[in-house]
PDB file of C-alpha atoms and ligand atoms in Angstrom:
ATOM      1  CA  MET A   1       7.816 -20.516   1.043  1.00  0.00           C
ATOM      2  CA  LEU A   2       4.446 -22.272   1.035  1.00  0.00           C
ATOM      3  CA  LYS A   3       5.262 -23.719   4.530  1.00  0.00           C
ATOM      4  CA  LYS A   4       6.289 -20.416   5.865  1.00  0.00           C
ATOM      5  CA  ILE A   5       3.048 -18.732   4.679  1.00  0.00           C
ATOM      6  CA  GLU A   6       1.040 -21.484   6.300  1.00  0.00           C
ATOM      7  CA  GLU A   7       2.824 -21.208   9.667  1.00  0.00           C
ATOM      8  CA  ALA A   8       2.331 -17.558   9.908  1.00  0.00           C
ATOM      9  CA  ALA A   9      -1.348 -17.895   8.702  1.00  0.00           C
ATOM     10  CA  ASP A  10      -2.059 -20.708  11.214  1.00  0.00           C
ATOM     11  CA  PHE A  11      -0.547 -18.603  14.042  1.00  0.00           C
ATOM     12  CA  LEU A  12      -2.769 -15.546  13.086  1.00  0.00           C
ATOM     13  CA  LYS A  13      -5.834 -17.734  12.815  1.00  0.00           C
ATOM     14  CA  SER A  14      -5.104 -19.039  16.279  1.00  0.00           C
ATOM     15  CA  VAL A  15      -4.768 -15.641  17.848  1.00  0.00           C
ATOM     16  CA  PHE A  16      -7.366 -13.665  15.907  1.00  0.00           C
ATOM     17  CA  GLY A  17      -9.751 -16.366  14.671  1.00  0.00           C
ATOM     18  CA  VAL A  18      -9.824 -14.166  11.504  1.00  0.00           C
ATOM     19  CA  LYS A  19     -13.140 -13.213   9.932  1.00  0.00           C
ATOM     20  CA  ALA A  20     -11.986 -10.155   8.121  1.00  0.00           C
ATOM     21  CA  ALA A  21     -12.165  -9.937   4.368  1.00  0.00           C
ATOM     22  CA  ILE A  22     -10.378  -6.496   4.190  1.00  0.00           C
ATOM     23  CA  GLY A  23      -6.824  -5.866   4.626  1.00  0.00           C
ATOM     24  CA  ILE A  24      -5.217  -2.610   5.032  1.00  0.00           C
ATOM     25  CA  VAL A  25      -1.598  -1.501   4.541  1.00  0.00           C
ATOM     26  CA  LEU A  26      -0.646   1.664   6.055  1.00  0.00           C
ATOM     27  CA  GLY A  27       2.168   3.851   4.564  1.00  0.00           C
ATOM     28  CA  THR A  28       4.774   6.361   5.865  1.00  0.00           C
ATOM     29  CA  GLY A  29       3.305   8.835   8.209  1.00  0.00           C
ATOM     30  CA  LEU A  30      -0.152   7.240   7.739  1.00  0.00           C
ATOM     31  CA  GLY A  31      -0.392   5.102  10.807  1.00  0.00           C
ATOM     32  CA  ASN A  32      -3.061   7.345  12.313  1.00  0.00           C
ATOM     33  CA  LEU A  33      -5.862   5.455  10.576  1.00  0.00           C
ATOM     34  CA  ALA A  34      -5.020   2.608  12.914  1.00  0.00           C
ATOM     35  CA  LYS A  35      -6.267   4.692  15.827  1.00  0.00           C
ATOM     36  CA  GLU A  36      -9.721   4.764  14.220  1.00  0.00           C
ATOM     37  CA  ILE A  37      -9.773   0.962  14.368  1.00  0.00           C
ATOM     38  CA  GLU A  38     -11.541  -0.409  17.504  1.00  0.00           C
ATOM     39  CA  ALA A  39      -8.753  -2.978  18.018  1.00  0.00           C
ATOM     40  CA  GLU A  40      -9.675  -6.359  19.334  1.00  0.00           C
ATOM     41  CA  LYS A  41      -6.147  -7.683  19.156  1.00  0.00           C
ATOM     42  CA  GLU A  42      -2.762  -6.192  18.250  1.00  0.00           C
ATOM     43  CA  ILE A  43       0.240  -8.292  17.555  1.00  0.00           C
ATOM     44  CA  PRO A  44       3.785  -7.034  16.923  1.00  0.00           C
ATOM     45  CA  TYR A  45       5.440  -8.525  13.773  1.00  0.00           C
ATOM     46  CA  SER A  46       8.208  -9.875  15.991  1.00  0.00           C
ATOM     47  CA  GLU A  47       5.712 -12.314  17.425  1.00  0.00           C
ATOM     48  CA  ILE A  48       4.464 -13.700  14.142  1.00  0.00           C
ATOM     49  CA  PRO A  49       6.379 -16.712  12.875  1.00  0.00           C
ATOM     50  CA  ASN A  50       8.442 -16.071   9.727  1.00  0.00           C
ATOM     51  CA  PHE A  51       7.458 -12.377   9.712  1.00  0.00           C
ATOM     52  CA  PRO A  52      10.198  -9.828   8.946  1.00  0.00           C
ATOM     53  CA  ILE A  53      10.596  -6.766  11.232  1.00  0.00           C
ATOM     54  CA  SER A  54      10.078  -3.217   9.847  1.00  0.00           C
ATOM     55  CA  THR A  55      13.073  -0.966  10.302  1.00  0.00           C
ATOM     56  CA  VAL A  56      12.112   2.527   8.909  1.00  0.00           C
ATOM     57  CA  GLU A  57      11.175   5.481  11.105  1.00  0.00           C
ATOM     58  CA  GLY A  58       7.449   6.094  11.145  1.00  0.00           C
ATOM     59  CA  HIS A  59       6.604   2.460  10.960  1.00  0.00           C
ATOM     60  CA  SER A  60       5.840   0.818  14.178  1.00  0.00           C
ATOM     61  CA  GLY A  61       5.377  -2.788  12.863  1.00  0.00           C
ATOM     62  CA  LYS A  62       2.279  -4.475  14.117  1.00  0.00           C
ATOM     63  CA  LEU A  63      -0.883  -6.212  12.941  1.00  0.00           C
ATOM     64  CA  ILE A  64      -4.118  -4.766  14.237  1.00  0.00           C
ATOM     65  CA  TYR A  65      -7.273  -6.824  14.122  1.00  0.00           C
ATOM     66  CA  GLY A  66     -10.489  -4.943  14.805  1.00  0.00           C
ATOM     67  CA  LYS A  67     -13.388  -2.892  13.434  1.00  0.00           C
ATOM     68  CA  LEU A  68     -13.103   0.183  11.341  1.00  0.00           C
ATOM     69  CA  ASN A  69     -16.376   1.896  11.061  1.00  0.00           C
ATOM     70  CA  GLY A  70     -18.065  -1.339  12.174  1.00  0.00           C
ATOM     71  CA  VAL A  71     -16.401  -3.502   9.649  1.00  0.00           C
ATOM     72  CA  GLN A  72     -13.910  -6.121  10.565  1.00  0.00           C
ATOM     73  CA  VAL A  73     -10.503  -5.478   9.086  1.00  0.00           C
ATOM     74  CA  LEU A  74      -6.858  -6.563   9.613  1.00  0.00           C
ATOM     75  CA  ALA A  75      -4.378  -3.762   9.375  1.00  0.00           C
ATOM     76  CA  MET A  76      -0.728  -3.795   8.895  1.00  0.00           C
ATOM     77  CA  GLN A  77       0.906  -0.742  10.591  1.00  0.00           C
ATOM     78  CA  GLY A  78       4.296  -0.703   8.982  1.00  0.00           C
ATOM     79  CA  ARG A  79       5.200  -2.294   5.715  1.00  0.00           C
ATOM     80  CA  PHE A  80       8.433  -3.811   4.397  1.00  0.00           C
ATOM     81  CA  HIS A  81      10.338  -1.823   1.681  1.00  0.00           C
ATOM     82  CA  PHE A  82      12.816  -3.102  -0.772  1.00  0.00           C
ATOM     83  CA  TYR A  83      15.261  -0.292   0.200  1.00  0.00           C
ATOM     84  CA  GLU A  84      15.499  -1.745   3.776  1.00  0.00           C
ATOM     85  CA  GLY A  85      17.432  -4.590   2.195  1.00  0.00           C
ATOM     86  CA  TYR A  86      14.693  -7.283   2.057  1.00  0.00           C
ATOM     87  CA  ASP A  87      14.256  -9.253  -1.135  1.00  0.00           C
ATOM     88  CA  MET A  88      10.946  -9.101  -2.852  1.00  0.00           C
ATOM     89  CA  LYS A  89       9.593 -12.334  -1.415  1.00  0.00           C
ATOM     90  CA  THR A  90      10.127 -10.845   2.017  1.00  0.00           C
ATOM     91  CA  VAL A  91       8.591  -7.563   1.162  1.00  0.00           C
ATOM     92  CA  THR A  92       5.419  -9.206   0.121  1.00  0.00           C
ATOM     93  CA  PHE A  93       5.285 -12.008   2.559  1.00  0.00           C
ATOM     94  CA  ALA A  94       2.668 -10.493   4.632  1.00  0.00           C
ATOM     95  CA  ILE A  95       0.422  -9.968   1.684  1.00  0.00           C
ATOM     96  CA  ARG A  96       0.655 -13.826   0.967  1.00  0.00           C
ATOM     97  CA  VAL A  97      -0.299 -14.488   4.697  1.00  0.00           C
ATOM     98  CA  MET A  98      -3.232 -12.050   4.464  1.00  0.00           C
ATOM     99  CA  HIS A  99      -4.631 -14.049   1.487  1.00  0.00           C
ATOM    100  CA  LYS A 100      -4.118 -17.327   3.123  1.00  0.00           C
ATOM    101  CA  ILE A 101      -6.275 -16.176   6.082  1.00  0.00           C
ATOM    102  CA  GLY A 102      -9.103 -15.145   3.780  1.00  0.00           C
ATOM    103  CA  ILE A 103      -8.504 -11.403   2.922  1.00  0.00           C
ATOM    104  CA  THR A 104     -10.062 -10.703  -0.387  1.00  0.00           C
ATOM    105  CA  HIS A 105      -9.696  -6.908  -0.591  1.00  0.00           C
ATOM    106  CA  LEU A 106      -6.542  -5.030   0.000  1.00  0.00           C
ATOM    107  CA  LEU A 107      -6.397  -1.238   0.637  1.00  0.00           C
ATOM    108  CA  LEU A 108      -3.152   0.590   0.708  1.00  0.00           C
ATOM    109  CA  SER A 109      -1.819   3.961   1.371  1.00  0.00           C
ATOM    110  CA  ASN A 110       1.558   5.700   0.676  1.00  0.00           C
ATOM    111  CA  ALA A 111       3.318   8.925   0.562  1.00  0.00           C
ATOM    112  CA  ALA A 112       4.569   9.862  -2.973  1.00  0.00           C
ATOM    113  CA  GLY A 113       6.161  12.751  -4.833  1.00  0.00           C
ATOM    114  CA  GLY A 114       3.868  14.335  -7.516  1.00  0.00           C
ATOM    115  CA  MET A 115       5.018  14.878 -11.184  1.00  0.00           C
ATOM    116  CA  ASN A 116       1.738  15.855 -12.487  1.00  0.00           C
ATOM    117  CA  PRO A 117       1.893  19.691 -12.786  1.00  0.00           C
ATOM    118  CA  ALA A 118      -1.750  20.019 -11.648  1.00  0.00           C
ATOM    119  CA  PHE A 119      -0.976  18.423  -8.346  1.00  0.00           C
ATOM    120  CA  LYS A 120      -0.519  20.490  -5.056  1.00  0.00           C
ATOM    121  CA  ILE A 121       1.365  19.177  -1.865  1.00  0.00           C
ATOM    122  CA  GLY A 122      -1.209  17.487   0.362  1.00  0.00           C
ATOM    123  CA  GLU A 123      -3.384  16.179  -2.522  1.00  0.00           C
ATOM    124  CA  LEU A 124      -4.665  12.684  -2.537  1.00  0.00           C
ATOM    125  CA  MET A 125      -4.200  10.627  -5.716  1.00  0.00           C
ATOM    126  CA  ILE A 126      -6.353   7.490  -6.113  1.00  0.00           C
ATOM    127  CA  ILE A 127      -4.017   5.177  -8.066  1.00  0.00           C
ATOM    128  CA  ASN A 128      -5.583   3.893 -11.164  1.00  0.00           C
ATOM    129  CA  ASP A 129      -2.514   2.096 -12.590  1.00  0.00           C
ATOM    130  CA  HIS A 130       1.177   1.646 -11.905  1.00  0.00           C
ATOM    131  CA  ILE A 131       4.606   1.300 -13.742  1.00  0.00           C
ATOM    132  CA  ASN A 132       6.809  -1.144 -11.978  1.00  0.00           C
ATOM    133  CA  LEU A 133      10.387   0.061 -12.072  1.00  0.00           C
ATOM    134  CA  PHE A 134      11.670  -2.099  -9.094  1.00  0.00           C
ATOM    135  CA  PRO A 135      14.805  -3.954 -10.104  1.00  0.00           C
ATOM    136  CA  GLU A 136      13.489  -7.357  -8.691  1.00  0.00           C
ATOM    137  CA  HIS A 137      10.151  -8.809  -9.477  1.00  0.00           C
ATOM    138  CA  PRO A 138       8.139 -10.357  -6.547  1.00  0.00           C
ATOM    139  CA  LEU A 139       7.121 -13.225  -8.713  1.00  0.00           C
ATOM    140  CA  ARG A 140      10.472 -13.991 -10.194  1.00  0.00           C
ATOM    141  CA  GLY A 141      11.381 -17.678  -9.650  1.00  0.00           C
ATOM    142  CA  LYS A 142       9.359 -20.861  -9.421  1.00  0.00           C
ATOM    143  CA  ASN A 143       5.673 -20.267  -9.594  1.00  0.00           C
ATOM    144  CA  TYR A 144       3.387 -22.124  -7.160  1.00  0.00           C
ATOM    145  CA  GLU A 145      -0.034 -22.585  -8.804  1.00  0.00           C
ATOM    146  CA  GLU A 146      -1.537 -22.728  -5.384  1.00  0.00           C
ATOM    147  CA  LEU A 147      -0.445 -19.011  -5.001  1.00  0.00           C
ATOM    148  CA  GLY A 148      -1.453 -17.891  -8.446  1.00  0.00           C
ATOM    149  CA  PRO A 149      -0.830 -18.199 -12.153  1.00  0.00           C
ATOM    150  CA  ARG A 150       2.628 -18.091 -13.767  1.00  0.00           C
ATOM    151  CA  PHE A 151       1.768 -15.111 -16.018  1.00  0.00           C
ATOM    152  CA  PRO A 152      -0.855 -12.977 -14.037  1.00  0.00           C
ATOM    153  CA  ASP A 153      -3.108 -10.401 -15.888  1.00  0.00           C
ATOM    154  CA  MET A 154      -2.565  -6.803 -14.710  1.00  0.00           C
ATOM    155  CA  SER A 155      -4.985  -5.010 -16.937  1.00  0.00           C
ATOM    156  CA  GLU A 156      -6.860  -3.880 -13.827  1.00  0.00           C
ATOM    157  CA  ALA A 157      -4.392  -3.877 -11.032  1.00  0.00           C
ATOM    158  CA  TYR A 158      -6.479  -1.195  -9.187  1.00  0.00           C
ATOM    159  CA  ASP A 159     -10.042  -2.428  -9.086  1.00  0.00           C
ATOM    160  CA  ALA A 160     -12.386  -0.119 -11.100  1.00  0.00           C
ATOM    161  CA  ASP A 161     -15.332  -0.733  -8.925  1.00  0.00           C
ATOM    162  CA  LEU A 162     -13.444   0.226  -5.795  1.00  0.00           C
ATOM    163  CA  ARG A 163     -12.146   3.394  -7.369  1.00  0.00           C
ATOM    164  CA  LYS A 164     -15.677   4.265  -8.446  1.00  0.00           C
ATOM    165  CA  LEU A 165     -16.916   3.722  -4.913  1.00  0.00           C
ATOM    166  CA  ALA A 166     -14.068   5.917  -3.693  1.00  0.00           C
ATOM    167  CA  PHE A 167     -14.988   8.772  -6.008  1.00  0.00           C
ATOM    168  CA  ASP A 168     -18.623   8.408  -4.848  1.00  0.00           C
ATOM    169  CA  ILE A 169     -17.374   8.906  -1.353  1.00  0.00           C
ATOM    170  CA  VAL A 170     -15.268  11.960  -2.546  1.00  0.00           C
ATOM    171  CA  ALA A 171     -18.303  13.583  -4.083  1.00  0.00           C
ATOM    172  CA  GLU A 172     -20.786  12.821  -1.241  1.00  0.00           C
ATOM    173  CA  HIS A 173     -18.421  14.118   1.393  1.00  0.00           C
ATOM    174  CA  GLN A 174     -16.976  16.876  -0.814  1.00  0.00           C
ATOM    175  CA  ILE A 175     -13.447  15.942  -0.033  1.00  0.00           C
ATOM    176  CA  PRO A 176     -11.246  18.426  -1.683  1.00  0.00           C
ATOM    177  CA  HIS A 177      -8.060  18.010  -3.760  1.00  0.00           C
ATOM    178  CA  VAL A 178      -8.532  14.364  -4.870  1.00  0.00           C
ATOM    179  CA  SER A 179      -7.413  13.173  -8.218  1.00  0.00           C
ATOM    180  CA  GLU A 180      -6.409   9.931  -9.845  1.00  0.00           C
ATOM    181  CA  GLY A 181      -3.334   8.831 -11.643  1.00  0.00           C
ATOM    182  CA  VAL A 182      -0.429   6.446 -12.392  1.00  0.00           C
ATOM    183  CA  TYR A 183       2.043   5.505  -9.608  1.00  0.00           C
ATOM    184  CA  VAL A 184       5.643   4.907 -10.504  1.00  0.00           C
ATOM    185  CA  GLY A 185       7.167   2.351  -8.062  1.00  0.00           C
ATOM    186  CA  THR A 186      10.929   2.796  -7.698  1.00  0.00           C
ATOM    187  CA  GLN A 187      13.466   1.316  -5.352  1.00  0.00           C
ATOM    188  CA  GLY A 188      14.673   4.396  -3.426  1.00  0.00           C
ATOM    189  CA  PRO A 189      15.978   5.087  -0.860  1.00  0.00           C
ATOM    190  CA  THR A 190      17.083   8.319  -2.643  1.00  0.00           C
ATOM    191  CA  PHE A 191      14.425  10.780  -3.651  1.00  0.00           C
ATOM    192  CA  GLU A 192      14.473  11.670  -7.374  1.00  0.00           C
ATOM    193  CA  THR A 193      16.869  14.024  -9.166  1.00  0.00           C
ATOM    194  CA  PRO A 194      15.011  16.619 -11.319  1.00  0.00           C
ATOM    195  CA  ALA A 195      15.977  14.476 -14.378  1.00  0.00           C
ATOM    196  CA  GLU A 196      14.460  11.415 -12.843  1.00  0.00           C
ATOM    197  CA  TYR A 197      11.161  13.209 -12.058  1.00  0.00           C
ATOM    198  CA  ARG A 198      11.015  14.474 -15.615  1.00  0.00           C
ATOM    199  CA  PHE A 199      11.712  10.873 -16.936  1.00  0.00           C
ATOM    200  CA  PHE A 200       8.998   9.444 -14.741  1.00  0.00           C
ATOM    201  CA  ARG A 201       6.588  12.058 -16.029  1.00  0.00           C
ATOM    202  CA  VAL A 202       7.527  11.524 -19.712  1.00  0.00           C
ATOM    203  CA  ILE A 203       6.929   7.641 -19.329  1.00  0.00           C
ATOM    204  CA  GLY A 204       3.398   8.310 -18.127  1.00  0.00           C
ATOM    205  CA  GLY A 205       3.742   8.633 -14.316  1.00  0.00           C
ATOM    206  CA  ASP A 206       1.662  11.087 -12.049  1.00  0.00           C
ATOM    207  CA  ALA A 207       3.387  10.288  -8.800  1.00  0.00           C
ATOM    208  CA  VAL A 208       6.399   8.278  -7.591  1.00  0.00           C
ATOM    209  CA  GLY A 209       7.120   6.332  -4.416  1.00  0.00           C
ATOM    210  CA  MET A 210       9.065   3.396  -3.020  1.00  0.00           C
ATOM    211  CA  SER A 211       6.259   0.874  -2.168  1.00  0.00           C
ATOM    212  CA  THR A 212       2.782  -0.455  -2.977  1.00  0.00           C
ATOM    213  CA  VAL A 213       3.801  -1.827  -6.487  1.00  0.00           C
ATOM    214  CA  PRO A 214       5.276  -5.102  -5.057  1.00  0.00           C
ATOM    215  CA  GLU A 215       2.345  -5.660  -2.725  1.00  0.00           C
ATOM    216  CA  VAL A 216      -0.298  -5.041  -5.397  1.00  0.00           C
ATOM    217  CA  ILE A 217       1.483  -7.378  -7.781  1.00  0.00           C
ATOM    218  CA  VAL A 218       1.420 -10.207  -5.275  1.00  0.00           C
ATOM    219  CA  ALA A 219      -2.161  -9.454  -4.256  1.00  0.00           C
ATOM    220  CA  ARG A 220      -3.274  -9.553  -7.849  1.00  0.00           C
ATOM    221  CA  HIS A 221      -1.259 -12.828  -8.339  1.00  0.00           C
ATOM    222  CA  ALA A 222      -3.433 -14.234  -5.565  1.00  0.00           C
ATOM    223  CA  GLY A 223      -6.579 -12.749  -7.014  1.00  0.00           C
ATOM    224  CA  MET A 224      -7.202 -10.086  -4.406  1.00  0.00           C
ATOM    225  CA  LYS A 225      -8.814  -6.851  -5.278  1.00  0.00           C
ATOM    226  CA  CYS A 226      -6.792  -3.796  -4.743  1.00  0.00           C
ATOM    227  CA  PHE A 227      -7.303  -0.192  -3.889  1.00  0.00           C
ATOM    228  CA  ALA A 228      -4.651   2.412  -3.091  1.00  0.00           C
ATOM    229  CA  ILE A 229      -4.173   6.146  -2.416  1.00  0.00           C
ATOM    230  CA  SER A 230      -1.146   8.258  -2.538  1.00  0.00           C
ATOM    231  CA  ILE A 231      -0.708  11.394  -0.536  1.00  0.00           C
ATOM    232  CA  ILE A 232       1.321  13.794  -2.477  1.00  0.00           C
ATOM    233  CA  THR A 233       4.016  14.993   0.054  1.00  0.00           C
ATOM    234  CA  ASP A 234       6.271  16.873  -2.265  1.00  0.00           C
ATOM    235  CA  LEU A 235       6.535  17.913  -5.899  1.00  0.00           C
ATOM    236  CA  GLY A 236       8.724  16.576  -8.747  1.00  0.00           C
ATOM    237  CA  VAL A 237       7.306  19.093 -11.192  1.00  0.00           C
ATOM    238  CA  GLU A 238       9.734  20.703 -13.515  1.00  0.00           C
ATOM    239  CA  GLY A 239      10.696  24.135 -12.184  1.00  0.00           C
ATOM    240  CA  GLN A 240       9.180  23.277  -8.757  1.00  0.00           C
ATOM    241  CA  VAL A 241      11.529  20.617  -7.526  1.00  0.00           C
ATOM    242  CA  GLU A 242      12.576  21.501  -3.969  1.00  0.00           C
ATOM    243  CA  LYS A 243      14.720  19.700  -1.349  1.00  0.00           C
ATOM    244  CA  VAL A 244      12.751  16.861   0.300  1.00  0.00           C
ATOM    245  CA  SER A 245      13.308  15.034   3.459  1.00  0.00           C
ATOM    246  CA  HIS A 246      11.685  12.137   5.268  1.00  0.00           C
ATOM    247  CA  GLU A 247      10.554  14.446   7.906  1.00  0.00           C
ATOM    248  CA  GLU A 248       8.677  16.698   5.467  1.00  0.00           C
ATOM    249  CA  VAL A 249       7.163  13.676   3.808  1.00  0.00           C
ATOM    250  CA  GLN A 250       5.828  12.483   7.229  1.00  0.00           C
ATOM    251  CA  ARG A 251       4.542  15.990   8.065  1.00  0.00           C
ATOM    252  CA  ALA A 252       2.775  16.419   4.736  1.00  0.00           C
ATOM    253  CA  ALA A 253       1.271  12.923   4.911  1.00  0.00           C
ATOM    254  CA  ALA A 254       0.024  13.385   8.461  1.00  0.00           C
ATOM    255  CA  LYS A 255      -1.734  16.741   7.326  1.00  0.00           C
ATOM    256  CA  SER A 256      -3.754  15.042   4.634  1.00  0.00           C
ATOM    257  CA  GLU A 257      -4.313  11.754   6.480  1.00  0.00           C
ATOM    258  CA  PRO A 258      -7.782  12.628   7.876  1.00  0.00           C
ATOM    259  CA  MET A 259      -9.121  12.875   4.330  1.00  0.00           C
ATOM    260  CA  MET A 260      -7.604   9.575   3.379  1.00  0.00           C
ATOM    261  CA  THR A 261      -8.946   8.083   6.546  1.00  0.00           C
ATOM    262  CA  LEU A 262     -12.499   9.242   5.733  1.00  0.00           C
ATOM    263  CA  ILE A 263     -12.205   7.646   2.252  1.00  0.00           C
ATOM    264  CA  PHE A 264     -11.075   4.283   3.729  1.00  0.00           C
ATOM    265  CA  LYS A 265     -13.742   4.407   6.640  1.00  0.00           C
ATOM    266  CA  GLU A 266     -16.511   4.809   4.150  1.00  0.00           C
ATOM    267  CA  LEU A 267     -15.138   2.483   1.597  1.00  0.00           C
ATOM    268  CA  VAL A 268     -14.883  -0.511   3.962  1.00  0.00           C
ATOM    269  CA  LYS A 269     -18.519  -0.090   4.553  1.00  0.00           C
ATOM    270  CA  ARG A 270     -19.363  -0.361   0.968  1.00  0.00           C
ATOM    271  CA  ILE A 271     -17.220  -3.290   0.050  1.00  0.00           C
TER     272      ILE A 271
HETATM  273  N1  LIG B   1       9.923  10.178  -4.367  1.00  0.00           N
HETATM  274  C1  LIG B   1       9.898   8.899  -3.957  1.00  0.00           C
HETATM  275  N2  LIG B   1       9.300   8.448  -2.905  1.00  0.00           N
HETATM  276  C2  LIG B   1       8.605   9.343  -2.246  1.00  0.00           C
HETATM  277  C3  LIG B   1       8.589  10.748  -2.544  1.00  0.00           C
HETATM  278  C4  LIG B   1       9.239  11.057  -3.725  1.00  0.00           C
HETATM  279  O1  LIG B   1       9.362  12.229  -4.091  1.00  0.00           O
HETATM  280  N3  LIG B   1       7.770  11.328  -1.625  1.00  0.00           N
HETATM  281  C5  LIG B   1       7.400  10.508  -0.821  1.00  0.00           C
HETATM  282  N4  LIG B   1       7.902   9.259  -1.112  1.00  0.00           N
END
């Protein structure tokens, strides 16, 4: 694994000459932020050594290197999900590579179902913590001290300073419908039954989705600071559970994306 990470990192350094400290991972229906990046280079995952290829609709699968609001960033358009069939080492491979090329801060977005009864569709939830319910752990197996400690601390998986900065931005720009909460990471690909939404609420979740948790675990293992936002695309609130489809998730995500984009654009300037 170390060799594979190094090969991919060396390749990216040779094409990008990477100077970015900020990595961005764009979630389902949230690729539009990429249009705000003044791209210097774009590279499809298929051209990067050892990179997996993203299969899900709504993810085009490339790395974008360029400036967001004048700040050098490296963005992943399209991520790897456990439900696609990848093991967790593969799901999180790109995060290892980002760390290897010098990324210190990771910003992530996702679409999620809301269990908190105060939430409305289209709301943004700044993730302040997570519950990992994936059936495979990305750090399971031999630990390489070069990559991080055997037993990583997770007391502040989502960096408190970055969250504070984001709420400053929300206040300054009077961005409506932004809250914070706990993200439950689950394997999918089914959306939840009403009983599962209820269960996730009871155990302390505000929103549920099928990504982000593996990437954040690996990023924290490597010592990177993480910030993540969920767009609430459907509700798993008791009495309000309706049918949900991938298309609806994408539509709802796209509608709220400009607000999320504004937070990311301002945040990169303040990191
Ligand atoms: N559950 C899981 N993942 C999701 C949901 C949901 O309700 N909405 C968007 N992604």
